[in-house]
Amino acid sequence: MNITHTAPSSVPDAHPAMHAAGTTETTALTSLLEDLASFWDTVAPYFPIAIAGTIVWGLWIYRFVLSRRARPIWNDHRTTTSVIVPSFHEDPDILMRCLDSWRSQDPDEIIIVLDVEDLIAYDRITALGDSRLRPILFDHVGKRSALGAGIRQARFEVLVLTDSDTFWQPGLLRRVQMPFVDPLVGGVGTQQNVYQRNSSIWRKVADWLVNLRYYDYVPAMGRAGAVPILSGRTAAYRREAVLTVLDHLENEFFLGKRCVAGDDGRLTWLVLASGYRTVHQSTARATSMFPATFRAFVKQRVRWSRNSYRTYLTAAAKGWLWQVPFVTKVTVLQILLTPVTMGLTLFYLIFARLEPTPVGIAAAAAWLLVGRGIRGYSNLRRNPKDLLILPVLTLTVIFIALPVKLLAFVTMNRQGWLTRREGQIGGDGQDAATVTERAAPAVVTVDERKVAPEGVPLDDREPEPKGVPA
C-alpha cells in the first residue's frame, strides 16, 4: 500500500495591517524608553539631594507630629523648692526685676550666688529683708562652681536652677513641680522665650529659633522622657538626683581641660545616665534676656555650640547616647552632623546644580526660603509679621550651621563666658540699657480655667501669657 505524502500548503503571509500595528507598537515602546532615559538623565543629578532632603524632612515631620501629640502634665502635686541663681556681674536692675518674679511665686528659699565683686546687688538684696533670700558672695570660677556652692546649701526637695536674667511667668514654680509626682522624673525643663523680642532684630531671630526648639523638638523628646539638655535659663531637678552627681558636674574634664561652661547639658546627661527621666513642662514659662546686637548674638551661638559639641560627644563616648529613646538619639546625631549635611547640600546645589542665571538663582533662593518658612510654621503662626524677616532668618541658620559651628568644633575646648567679662556689668548687649521699657514687671493673673478647663491641659493653642518684665 502506497502512502502518498502531500506537502502542506504554505501559510499565507499575515495581513499588511498586522505588520503596521507591530511596527507602531515597537516604535511607541522605543519612544517611551527614550523618554524615560531622558527623564532619568534630567533628574539623576538631583537624586543625592532628593535622598538627603527626604531624610531631613522625614525626621522633621516625625518630631513635629510627636511634639503636637505631647501634652503638659497637670496634677495637684506640690513639694518644697530651693531656687538657686548663679549671678556673675549681672546688671543689678535686671537681677532685681527677675528676683521680684521669683519671690512672687513663694519658693521656700532663694539662694543667689553672687561674685565677690557684686556688692551693689548684694546690698540691694539684703535690704529687702526677706528671710527666704540667701545672697552669697562667692569667688566664681565659672558657672559650675557657683551652682555647686548654691546646691550644697539648698535644703529642699526640688532644686530650681535659674539664670540671673530670667523672669518667670506667673505659675511657673507651681507647674514645674507637677511632673515630679513620677519618682522616675529627675529633671523638668520649661517653655522659654526672648524678653522684649521686638526691641532688636537679633532678639526677634533668637526668639524664632527658640520657638522652633520648644514647639517642634523638645516636646517630642520630653514625651519620650529624654530631653538631652534642660536649658539652664530655668530648669528643675530632684535634689537627690543632683547630689549624687554633683562632683561629676563640678569636676568634668574634656581632653584634659577642666570644663567651666556647659553646665546644663552636663547635668542633664548625668541625671539621664543615673536612670531618671527628663521631661518638658510647656505650661511653665519664662522669658530671658538675649543679645541685642549681631556681635553678641554670634558670641552666644559660638559658646552654645562649643558646649553642645562637648556634651554630645561625651554622651556618645560614654555610651549614654545609645541608651536614650530613638527620637533623642537621632536629634542629637543630627545636631552633631548639621555642618556636614548642610555644607554638602549647599555645595552640591551651588557648584553642581545651580544655573548662574537670574531664573536659576531665584529658584534656588525660593527653595531655601520656602523650606525654612515651612519649618518656621510654629513661630509664624504666633508671630505672622516675622515673615518679613524670613530671608534674615534663613541666612542666619546657614551662618550658624556652617561658619559658627565649624569654628565652635575646632575650638570646642576653649572654655569660659564669651558674653561676660571682668569689669563688665551684664552680658554683651544684654544689660538694662538695651531694653525699651524701664517700668516694674507686670504682674499677671492667669485664669486657671483657660490653662486647664476641667483639669485637662490645653495643647499648644493655649493663649500666651502677656506678663513680661519691663
CSV table of C-alpha atoms in Angstrom, one decimal:
chain,number,residue,atom,x,y,z
A,1,MET,CA,0.0,0.0,0.0
A,2,ASN,CA,1.5,3.2,-1.1
A,3,ILE,CA,1.1,6.2,1.1
A,4,THR,CA,1.4,9.4,-0.6
A,5,HIS,CA,2.8,12.3,1.4
A,6,THR,CA,1.4,15.6,0.4
A,7,ALA,CA,3.4,18.7,1.3
A,8,PRO,CA,1.4,21.1,3.3
A,9,SER,CA,0.3,24.2,1.6
A,10,SER,CA,2.4,27.2,2.6
A,11,VAL,CA,0.9,29.5,5.2
A,12,PRO,CA,-0.3,32.8,3.6
A,13,ASP,CA,1.5,36.0,4.8
A,14,ALA,CA,0.0,38.0,7.6
A,15,HIS,CA,-2.3,40.8,6.7
A,16,PRO,CA,-0.3,44.0,6.0
A,17,ALA,CA,-2.3,45.8,8.7
A,18,MET,CA,-0.9,43.5,11.3
A,19,HIS,CA,2.7,44.3,10.3
A,20,ALA,CA,1.9,48.0,10.6
A,21,ALA,CA,0.4,47.6,14.1
A,22,GLY,CA,3.5,45.7,15.3
A,23,THR,CA,5.8,48.4,13.9
A,24,THR,CA,3.8,51.1,15.6
A,25,GLU,CA,3.9,49.3,19.0
A,26,THR,CA,7.7,48.8,18.7
A,27,THR,CA,8.1,52.5,17.8
A,28,ALA,CA,6.0,53.6,20.7
A,29,LEU,CA,7.9,51.4,23.2
A,30,THR,CA,11.2,52.7,21.9
A,31,SER,CA,10.0,56.2,22.2
A,32,LEU,CA,8.8,55.6,25.8
A,33,LEU,CA,12.1,54.1,26.8
A,34,GLU,CA,13.9,57.0,25.2
A,35,ASP,CA,11.6,59.4,27.1
A,36,LEU,CA,12.3,57.6,30.4
A,37,ALA,CA,16.0,57.6,29.8
A,38,SER,CA,15.9,61.3,29.0
A,39,PHE,CA,13.9,62.0,32.2
A,40,TRP,CA,16.3,59.9,34.2
A,41,ASP,CA,19.3,61.9,32.8
A,42,THR,CA,17.5,65.1,33.8
A,43,VAL,CA,16.6,64.0,37.4
A,44,ALA,CA,19.6,61.8,38.2
A,45,PRO,CA,21.9,64.7,39.1
A,46,TYR,CA,19.3,65.7,41.7
A,47,PHE,CA,18.9,62.3,43.2
A,48,PRO,CA,21.5,62.7,46.0
A,49,ILE,CA,19.9,65.9,47.2
A,50,ALA,CA,16.5,64.3,47.0
A,51,ILE,CA,17.6,61.5,49.2
A,52,ALA,CA,19.1,63.9,51.7
A,53,GLY,CA,16.0,66.1,51.6
A,54,THR,CA,13.7,63.1,52.2
A,55,ILE,CA,15.7,62.1,55.3
A,56,VAL,CA,15.8,65.6,56.7
A,57,TRP,CA,12.2,66.4,56.1
A,58,GLY,CA,11.1,62.9,57.3
A,59,LEU,CA,12.9,63.5,60.6
A,60,TRP,CA,11.4,67.0,60.9
A,61,ILE,CA,7.8,65.7,60.3
A,62,TYR,CA,8.4,62.8,62.7
A,63,ARG,CA,9.4,65.2,65.5
A,64,PHE,CA,6.8,67.8,64.6
A,65,VAL,CA,4.0,65.2,64.8
A,66,LEU,CA,5.3,63.8,68.1
A,67,SER,CA,5.6,67.3,69.6
A,68,ARG,CA,2.0,68.0,68.6
A,69,ARG,CA,0.9,64.9,70.5
A,70,ALA,CA,2.8,65.8,73.6
A,71,ARG,CA,0.7,67.3,76.5
A,72,PRO,CA,1.8,69.2,79.6
A,73,ILE,CA,1.5,67.4,82.9
A,74,TRP,CA,-1.3,68.6,85.2
A,75,ASN,CA,-2.0,67.5,88.7
A,76,ASP,CA,-2.0,68.7,92.3
A,77,HIS,CA,1.5,67.6,93.3
A,78,ARG,CA,3.4,70.0,95.4
A,79,THR,CA,6.7,69.8,97.1
A,80,THR,CA,9.4,72.1,98.7
A,81,THR,CA,11.6,74.2,96.5
A,82,SER,CA,15.0,75.8,96.6
A,83,VAL,CA,15.7,78.3,93.9
A,84,ILE,CA,19.4,78.6,93.0
A,85,VAL,CA,20.7,81.6,91.0
A,86,PRO,CA,24.4,81.9,89.9
A,87,SER,CA,25.0,85.5,89.2
A,88,PHE,CA,28.2,86.9,87.7
A,89,HIS,CA,28.3,90.7,87.2
A,90,GLU,CA,24.6,90.8,86.4
A,91,ASP,CA,23.1,94.2,85.8
A,92,PRO,CA,21.5,94.9,89.3
A,93,ASP,CA,18.4,96.3,87.7
A,94,ILE,CA,17.8,93.2,85.6
A,95,LEU,CA,18.6,90.9,88.6
A,96,MET,CA,16.2,92.8,90.9
A,97,ARG,CA,13.3,92.7,88.4
A,98,CYS,CA,13.8,89.0,87.9
A,99,LEU,CA,14.0,88.4,91.6
A,100,ASP,CA,10.6,90.0,92.1
A,101,SER,CA,9.1,87.4,89.7
A,102,TRP,CA,10.8,84.5,91.7
A,103,ARG,CA,9.7,85.9,95.1
A,104,SER,CA,6.1,86.4,94.0
A,105,GLN,CA,5.8,82.6,93.4
A,106,ASP,CA,6.7,81.8,97.1
A,107,PRO,CA,9.5,79.3,96.9
A,108,ASP,CA,10.9,78.0,100.3
A,109,GLU,CA,14.2,79.7,99.7
A,110,ILE,CA,16.2,81.6,97.1
A,111,ILE,CA,20.0,81.2,97.1
A,112,ILE,CA,21.7,83.8,94.9
A,113,VAL,CA,25.4,83.1,94.4
A,114,LEU,CA,27.0,86.4,93.6
A,115,ASP,CA,30.6,87.1,92.6
A,116,VAL,CA,32.7,88.7,95.4
A,117,GLU,CA,32.7,92.0,93.5
A,118,ASP,CA,28.9,92.2,93.1
A,119,LEU,CA,28.4,94.2,96.3
A,120,ILE,CA,25.8,96.6,94.9
A,121,ALA,CA,23.5,93.6,94.1
A,122,TYR,CA,24.3,92.0,97.5
A,123,ASP,CA,23.3,95.2,99.3
A,124,ARG,CA,20.1,95.6,97.4
A,125,ILE,CA,19.0,92.0,98.0
A,126,THR,CA,19.9,92.2,101.7
A,127,ALA,CA,17.9,95.5,102.0
A,128,LEU,CA,14.7,93.6,101.0
A,129,GLY,CA,14.7,91.9,104.5
A,130,ASP,CA,13.1,88.7,103.1
A,131,SER,CA,14.0,85.7,105.2
A,132,ARG,CA,13.7,83.4,102.2
A,133,LEU,CA,16.6,85.2,100.4
A,134,ARG,CA,20.1,84.0,101.0
A,135,PRO,CA,22.6,86.0,99.0
A,136,ILE,CA,26.2,84.5,99.0
A,137,LEU,CA,29.4,86.3,98.0
A,138,PHE,CA,31.5,83.7,96.2
A,139,ASP,CA,34.7,83.7,94.2
A,140,HIS,CA,33.3,82.5,90.9
A,141,VAL,CA,35.4,80.0,88.9
A,142,GLY,CA,32.9,79.5,86.1
A,143,LYS,CA,29.2,78.9,86.4
A,144,ARG,CA,29.5,75.3,87.6
A,145,SER,CA,31.4,76.4,90.7
A,146,ALA,CA,28.7,78.9,91.6
A,147,LEU,CA,26.0,76.2,91.1
A,148,GLY,CA,27.9,73.8,93.3
A,149,ALA,CA,28.1,76.4,96.1
A,150,GLY,CA,24.4,77.0,95.9
A,151,ILE,CA,23.3,73.4,95.6
A,152,ARG,CA,25.3,72.4,98.7
A,153,GLN,CA,23.4,75.0,100.7
A,154,ALA,CA,20.0,74.1,99.4
A,155,ARG,CA,17.7,72.4,101.9
A,156,PHE,CA,14.6,71.4,100.0
A,157,GLU,CA,13.4,68.6,97.7
A,158,VAL,CA,13.3,70.3,94.3
A,159,LEU,CA,16.1,72.5,93.1
A,160,VAL,CA,15.1,75.1,90.6
A,161,LEU,CA,18.1,76.4,88.8
A,162,THR,CA,17.6,79.7,87.0
A,163,ASP,CA,19.7,82.4,85.3
A,164,SER,CA,20.1,85.8,86.9
A,165,ASP,CA,18.4,87.5,83.8
A,166,THR,CA,15.4,85.2,83.6
A,167,PHE,CA,11.9,86.3,84.5
A,168,TRP,CA,9.3,83.7,85.5
A,169,GLN,CA,5.8,84.0,84.1
A,170,PRO,CA,3.0,83.6,86.7
A,171,GLY,CA,2.5,79.9,87.8
A,172,LEU,CA,5.9,78.6,86.7
A,173,LEU,CA,7.0,77.4,90.0
A,174,ARG,CA,3.8,75.6,90.8
A,175,ARG,CA,3.6,73.9,87.3
A,176,VAL,CA,7.3,72.9,87.2
A,177,GLN,CA,6.7,70.8,90.4
A,178,MET,CA,3.9,68.7,88.8
A,179,PRO,CA,6.0,66.2,86.8
A,180,PHE,CA,7.8,65.2,90.0
A,181,VAL,CA,4.8,63.2,91.0
A,182,ASP,CA,6.5,60.5,89.0
A,183,PRO,CA,9.5,59.2,91.1
A,184,LEU,CA,11.4,58.5,87.9
A,185,VAL,CA,11.4,62.1,86.8
A,186,GLY,CA,14.8,63.6,87.7
A,187,GLY,CA,14.6,66.9,85.7
A,188,VAL,CA,12.0,69.2,84.3
A,189,GLY,CA,12.5,71.8,81.5
A,190,THR,CA,10.4,74.9,81.0
A,191,GLN,CA,9.0,76.7,78.0
A,192,GLN,CA,11.1,79.8,77.2
A,193,ASN,CA,11.1,82.9,75.1
A,194,VAL,CA,13.2,86.0,74.5
A,195,TYR,CA,12.4,89.1,76.6
A,196,GLN,CA,11.3,92.1,74.5
A,197,ARG,CA,11.7,90.2,71.3
A,198,ASN,CA,10.7,93.2,69.2
A,199,SER,CA,13.4,95.5,70.6
A,200,SER,CA,16.1,94.1,68.2
A,201,ILE,CA,16.1,92.1,65.0
A,202,TRP,CA,18.6,89.7,66.6
A,203,ARG,CA,16.3,89.2,69.6
A,204,LYS,CA,13.5,88.5,67.1
A,205,VAL,CA,15.6,86.0,65.2
A,206,ALA,CA,16.7,84.4,68.5
A,207,ASP,CA,13.0,84.1,69.6
A,208,TRP,CA,12.1,82.5,66.3
A,209,LEU,CA,14.8,79.8,66.9
A,210,VAL,CA,13.8,79.4,70.5
A,211,ASN,CA,10.2,78.8,69.4
A,212,LEU,CA,11.2,76.1,66.9
A,213,ARG,CA,13.1,74.4,69.7
A,214,TYR,CA,10.3,74.5,72.3
A,215,TYR,CA,7.4,73.8,70.0
A,216,ASP,CA,8.8,71.4,67.4
A,217,TYR,CA,11.7,69.5,69.0
A,218,VAL,CA,11.7,69.5,72.8
A,219,PRO,CA,8.1,68.3,73.4
A,220,ALA,CA,8.8,65.1,71.3
A,221,MET,CA,11.9,64.3,73.4
A,222,GLY,CA,10.1,65.2,76.6
A,223,ARG,CA,7.2,62.9,75.7
A,224,ALA,CA,9.8,60.1,75.5
A,225,GLY,CA,11.3,61.1,78.8
A,226,ALA,CA,14.7,62.1,77.4
A,227,VAL,CA,15.2,65.8,76.8
A,228,PRO,CA,19.0,65.9,76.1
A,229,ILE,CA,19.6,69.4,77.5
A,230,LEU,CA,17.3,71.1,80.1
A,231,SER,CA,18.2,74.8,79.4
A,232,GLY,CA,20.0,76.4,82.3
A,233,ARG,CA,17.8,79.5,81.9
A,234,THR,CA,15.3,77.7,84.1
A,235,ALA,CA,15.2,74.0,84.9
A,236,ALA,CA,14.1,72.0,88.0
A,237,TYR,CA,15.8,68.9,89.3
A,238,ARG,CA,15.1,66.4,92.0
A,239,ARG,CA,17.7,67.2,94.7
A,240,GLU,CA,18.7,63.6,95.4
A,241,ALA,CA,19.3,63.1,91.7
A,242,VAL,CA,21.7,66.1,91.6
A,243,LEU,CA,23.6,65.5,94.9
A,244,THR,CA,24.8,62.0,93.7
A,245,VAL,CA,26.4,63.5,90.6
A,246,LEU,CA,27.4,67.0,91.8
A,247,ASP,CA,31.1,66.1,91.9
A,248,HIS,CA,30.9,65.0,88.3
A,249,LEU,CA,29.3,68.3,87.4
A,250,GLU,CA,32.0,70.4,89.1
A,251,ASN,CA,35.0,68.3,88.1
A,252,GLU,CA,34.4,67.4,84.5
A,253,PHE,CA,37.5,67.3,82.2
A,254,PHE,CA,37.3,67.3,78.4
A,255,LEU,CA,40.5,66.4,76.5
A,256,GLY,CA,42.5,67.2,79.7
A,257,LYS,CA,40.9,70.6,80.4
A,258,ARG,CA,38.5,71.4,83.2
A,259,CYS,CA,35.1,72.3,82.0
A,260,VAL,CA,33.7,75.6,83.4
A,261,ALA,CA,30.8,76.1,80.9
A,262,GLY,CA,28.0,73.8,79.5
A,263,ASP,CA,26.7,73.1,83.0
A,264,ASP,CA,23.1,72.5,81.8
A,265,GLY,CA,23.9,69.8,79.2
A,266,ARG,CA,26.3,68.1,81.6
A,267,LEU,CA,23.9,67.9,84.5
A,268,THR,CA,21.0,66.7,82.2
A,269,TRP,CA,23.1,63.8,80.9
A,270,LEU,CA,24.3,62.9,84.4
A,271,VAL,CA,20.7,62.7,85.5
A,272,LEU,CA,19.7,60.7,82.5
A,273,ALA,CA,22.7,58.3,83.0
A,274,SER,CA,21.6,57.8,86.5
A,275,GLY,CA,18.3,56.2,85.3
A,276,TYR,CA,16.0,59.2,85.7
A,277,ARG,CA,13.7,60.7,83.0
A,278,THR,CA,14.0,64.4,81.9
A,279,VAL,CA,10.7,65.9,80.7
A,280,HIS,CA,9.3,69.2,79.4
A,281,GLN,CA,6.6,71.2,81.0
A,282,SER,CA,5.2,73.6,78.4
A,283,THR,CA,2.9,75.4,80.9
A,284,ALA,CA,5.9,76.6,83.0
A,285,ARG,CA,7.1,79.6,81.1
A,286,ALA,CA,10.0,82.0,81.4
A,287,THR,CA,11.5,84.9,79.4
A,288,SER,CA,15.2,85.7,79.3
A,289,MET,CA,17.5,88.5,78.2
A,290,PHE,CA,19.1,87.8,74.8
A,291,PRO,CA,21.7,89.8,72.9
A,292,ALA,CA,20.5,92.9,71.1
A,293,THR,CA,23.5,93.1,68.7
A,294,PHE,CA,24.8,90.8,65.9
A,295,ARG,CA,28.3,90.6,67.5
A,296,ALA,CA,26.9,89.4,70.9
A,297,PHE,CA,24.4,87.1,69.1
A,298,VAL,CA,27.3,85.4,67.3
A,299,LYS,CA,29.3,85.1,70.5
A,300,GLN,CA,26.4,83.4,72.3
A,301,ARG,CA,25.9,80.9,69.4
A,302,VAL,CA,29.6,80.1,69.4
A,303,ARG,CA,29.6,79.4,73.1
A,304,TRP,CA,26.4,77.3,72.9
A,305,SER,CA,27.8,75.3,70.0
A,306,ARG,CA,31.0,74.6,71.9
A,307,ASN,CA,29.0,73.4,74.9
A,308,SER,CA,26.8,71.2,72.7
A,309,TYR,CA,29.8,69.5,71.0
A,310,ARG,CA,31.5,68.7,74.3
A,311,THR,CA,28.3,67.5,75.9
A,312,TYR,CA,27.0,65.3,73.0
A,313,LEU,CA,30.4,63.9,72.1
A,314,THR,CA,30.9,62.9,75.8
A,315,ALA,CA,27.5,61.3,75.9
A,316,ALA,CA,28.3,59.3,72.7
A,317,ALA,CA,31.7,58.3,74.0
A,318,LYS,CA,30.4,57.1,77.4
A,319,GLY,CA,27.5,55.2,75.7
A,320,TRP,CA,24.8,57.3,77.3
A,321,LEU,CA,23.5,58.5,73.9
A,322,TRP,CA,22.9,54.9,72.7
A,323,GLN,CA,20.6,54.2,75.7
A,324,VAL,CA,18.1,57.0,75.2
A,325,PRO,CA,14.9,56.8,73.0
A,326,PHE,CA,15.2,57.0,69.3
A,327,VAL,CA,13.8,60.5,68.9
A,328,THR,CA,16.5,61.9,71.2
A,329,LYS,CA,19.3,59.8,69.7
A,330,VAL,CA,18.5,60.9,66.1
A,331,THR,CA,18.1,64.5,67.2
A,332,VAL,CA,21.5,64.7,68.9
A,333,LEU,CA,23.2,63.0,65.9
A,334,GLN,CA,21.5,65.4,63.5
A,335,ILE,CA,22.8,68.4,65.6
A,336,LEU,CA,26.3,67.0,65.5
A,337,LEU,CA,26.2,66.4,61.8
A,338,THR,CA,24.5,69.6,60.8
A,339,PRO,CA,27.6,71.3,59.4
A,340,VAL,CA,28.4,68.3,57.3
A,341,THR,CA,24.8,67.7,55.9
A,342,MET,CA,24.1,71.4,55.3
A,343,GLY,CA,27.5,72.0,53.9
A,344,LEU,CA,27.3,69.1,51.4
A,345,THR,CA,23.8,70.1,50.4
A,346,LEU,CA,24.7,73.7,49.7
A,347,PHE,CA,28.0,72.8,47.9
A,348,TYR,CA,26.1,70.4,45.7
A,349,LEU,CA,23.4,72.9,45.0
A,350,ILE,CA,25.7,75.8,44.2
A,351,PHE,CA,28.5,74.1,42.4
A,352,ALA,CA,26.7,71.2,40.7
A,353,ARG,CA,23.2,72.1,40.0
A,354,LEU,CA,22.8,75.9,40.3
A,355,GLU,CA,22.4,77.6,36.9
A,356,PRO,CA,24.1,81.0,37.1
A,357,THR,CA,21.1,82.8,35.6
A,358,PRO,CA,18.6,85.1,37.2
A,359,VAL,CA,16.0,82.4,37.0
A,360,GLY,CA,18.3,79.7,38.4
A,361,ILE,CA,19.4,81.9,41.3
A,362,ALA,CA,15.8,82.9,42.0
A,363,ALA,CA,14.7,79.3,42.0
A,364,ALA,CA,17.4,78.3,44.5
A,365,ALA,CA,16.6,81.2,46.8
A,366,ALA,CA,12.9,80.4,46.7
A,367,TRP,CA,13.7,76.7,47.5
A,368,LEU,CA,15.6,77.8,50.6
A,369,LEU,CA,13.0,80.4,51.7
A,370,VAL,CA,10.0,78.1,51.2
A,371,GLY,CA,11.7,75.3,53.1
A,372,ARG,CA,12.7,77.5,56.0
A,373,GLY,CA,9.2,79.1,56.0
A,374,ILE,CA,7.5,75.7,56.3
A,375,ARG,CA,9.8,74.7,59.2
A,376,GLY,CA,9.1,78.1,60.8
A,377,TYR,CA,5.3,77.4,61.0
A,378,SER,CA,5.3,77.2,64.8
A,379,ASN,CA,6.7,80.7,65.1
A,380,LEU,CA,4.9,82.3,62.1
A,381,ARG,CA,1.6,81.1,63.5
A,382,ARG,CA,2.3,83.1,66.6
A,383,ASN,CA,4.2,86.0,65.0
A,384,PRO,CA,3.0,86.3,61.4
A,385,LYS,CA,4.8,89.6,60.9
A,386,ASP,CA,8.1,87.6,61.2
A,387,LEU,CA,7.5,86.6,57.6
A,388,LEU,CA,9.2,89.9,56.8
A,389,ILE,CA,12.5,88.7,58.3
A,390,LEU,CA,12.4,85.2,56.7
A,391,PRO,CA,15.4,86.0,54.5
A,392,VAL,CA,17.4,87.1,57.5
A,393,LEU,CA,16.4,84.0,59.5
A,394,THR,CA,17.4,81.8,56.5
A,395,LEU,CA,20.8,83.3,56.1
A,396,THR,CA,21.3,83.2,59.9
A,397,VAL,CA,20.5,79.5,60.1
A,398,ILE,CA,23.1,78.8,57.3
A,399,PHE,CA,25.6,81.1,59.1
A,400,ILE,CA,25.1,79.2,62.4
A,401,ALA,CA,25.2,75.8,60.8
A,402,LEU,CA,28.4,76.4,58.8
A,403,PRO,CA,31.0,79.1,60.0
A,404,VAL,CA,29.7,79.3,63.6
A,405,LYS,CA,29.5,75.5,64.2
A,406,LEU,CA,32.8,74.9,62.3
A,407,LEU,CA,34.6,77.5,64.4
A,408,ALA,CA,33.0,76.0,67.6
A,409,PHE,CA,34.0,72.5,66.6
A,410,VAL,CA,37.7,73.3,66.1
A,411,THR,CA,37.8,75.4,69.3
A,412,MET,CA,35.3,73.3,71.3
A,413,ASN,CA,37.7,73.1,74.2
A,414,ARG,CA,38.0,76.8,74.7
A,415,GLN,CA,36.2,77.5,78.0
A,416,GLY,CA,34.6,80.4,79.6
A,417,TRP,CA,31.9,83.1,79.0
A,418,LEU,CA,32.2,84.9,75.7
A,419,THR,CA,29.5,87.5,76.6
A,420,ARG,CA,30.5,88.3,80.2
A,421,ARG,CA,33.9,89.7,81.2
A,422,GLU,CA,35.6,91.1,84.3
A,423,GLY,CA,34.7,94.7,84.9
A,424,GLN,CA,31.6,94.5,82.7
A,425,ILE,CA,28.0,94.8,84.1
A,426,GLY,CA,25.6,92.4,82.3
A,427,GLY,CA,26.3,90.3,79.2
A,428,ASP,CA,27.2,91.8,75.9
A,429,GLY,CA,24.1,93.5,74.6
A,430,GLN,CA,22.0,92.2,77.5
A,431,ASP,CA,22.0,94.9,80.2
A,432,ALA,CA,19.1,97.1,81.2
A,433,ALA,CA,20.1,99.8,78.7
A,434,THR,CA,19.2,97.5,75.8
A,435,VAL,CA,15.6,97.2,76.7
A,436,THR,CA,12.8,99.6,75.6
A,437,GLU,CA,10.9,100.0,78.9
A,438,ARG,CA,12.0,100.7,82.4
A,439,ALA,CA,8.8,100.1,84.3
A,440,ALA,CA,8.4,97.5,87.0
A,441,PRO,CA,7.5,94.0,85.9
A,442,ALA,CA,3.9,93.4,85.1
A,443,VAL,CA,2.1,91.1,87.4
A,444,VAL,CA,-0.5,89.0,85.5
A,445,THR,CA,-3.0,86.6,87.0
A,446,VAL,CA,-3.6,83.7,84.6
A,447,ASP,CA,-7.1,82.3,84.6
A,448,GLU,CA,-6.7,78.7,85.5
A,449,ARG,CA,-9.8,77.8,83.7
A,450,LYS,CA,-8.1,78.9,80.5
A,451,VAL,CA,-5.0,76.9,81.3
A,452,ALA,CA,-6.7,73.6,82.2
A,453,PRO,CA,-10.5,73.5,81.8
A,454,GLU,CA,-11.9,70.7,83.9
A,455,GLY,CA,-8.4,69.5,84.8
A,456,VAL,CA,-7.4,68.8,81.2
A,457,PRO,CA,-4.3,70.6,79.9
A,458,LEU,CA,-4.7,72.5,76.7
A,459,ASP,CA,-2.4,71.9,73.7
A,460,ASP,CA,-0.2,74.5,72.1
A,461,ARG,CA,-3.3,76.6,71.2
A,462,GLU,CA,-3.2,77.9,74.8
A,463,PRO,CA,-3.0,81.7,74.8
A,464,GLU,CA,0.4,83.0,75.6
A,465,PRO,CA,0.8,84.8,78.9
A,466,LYS,CA,1.2,88.5,78.5
A,467,GLY,CA,3.2,89.4,81.5
A,468,VAL,CA,6.9,90.2,80.9
A,469,PRO,CA,9.4,92.1,82.8
A,470,ALA,CA,9.9,95.7,81.7
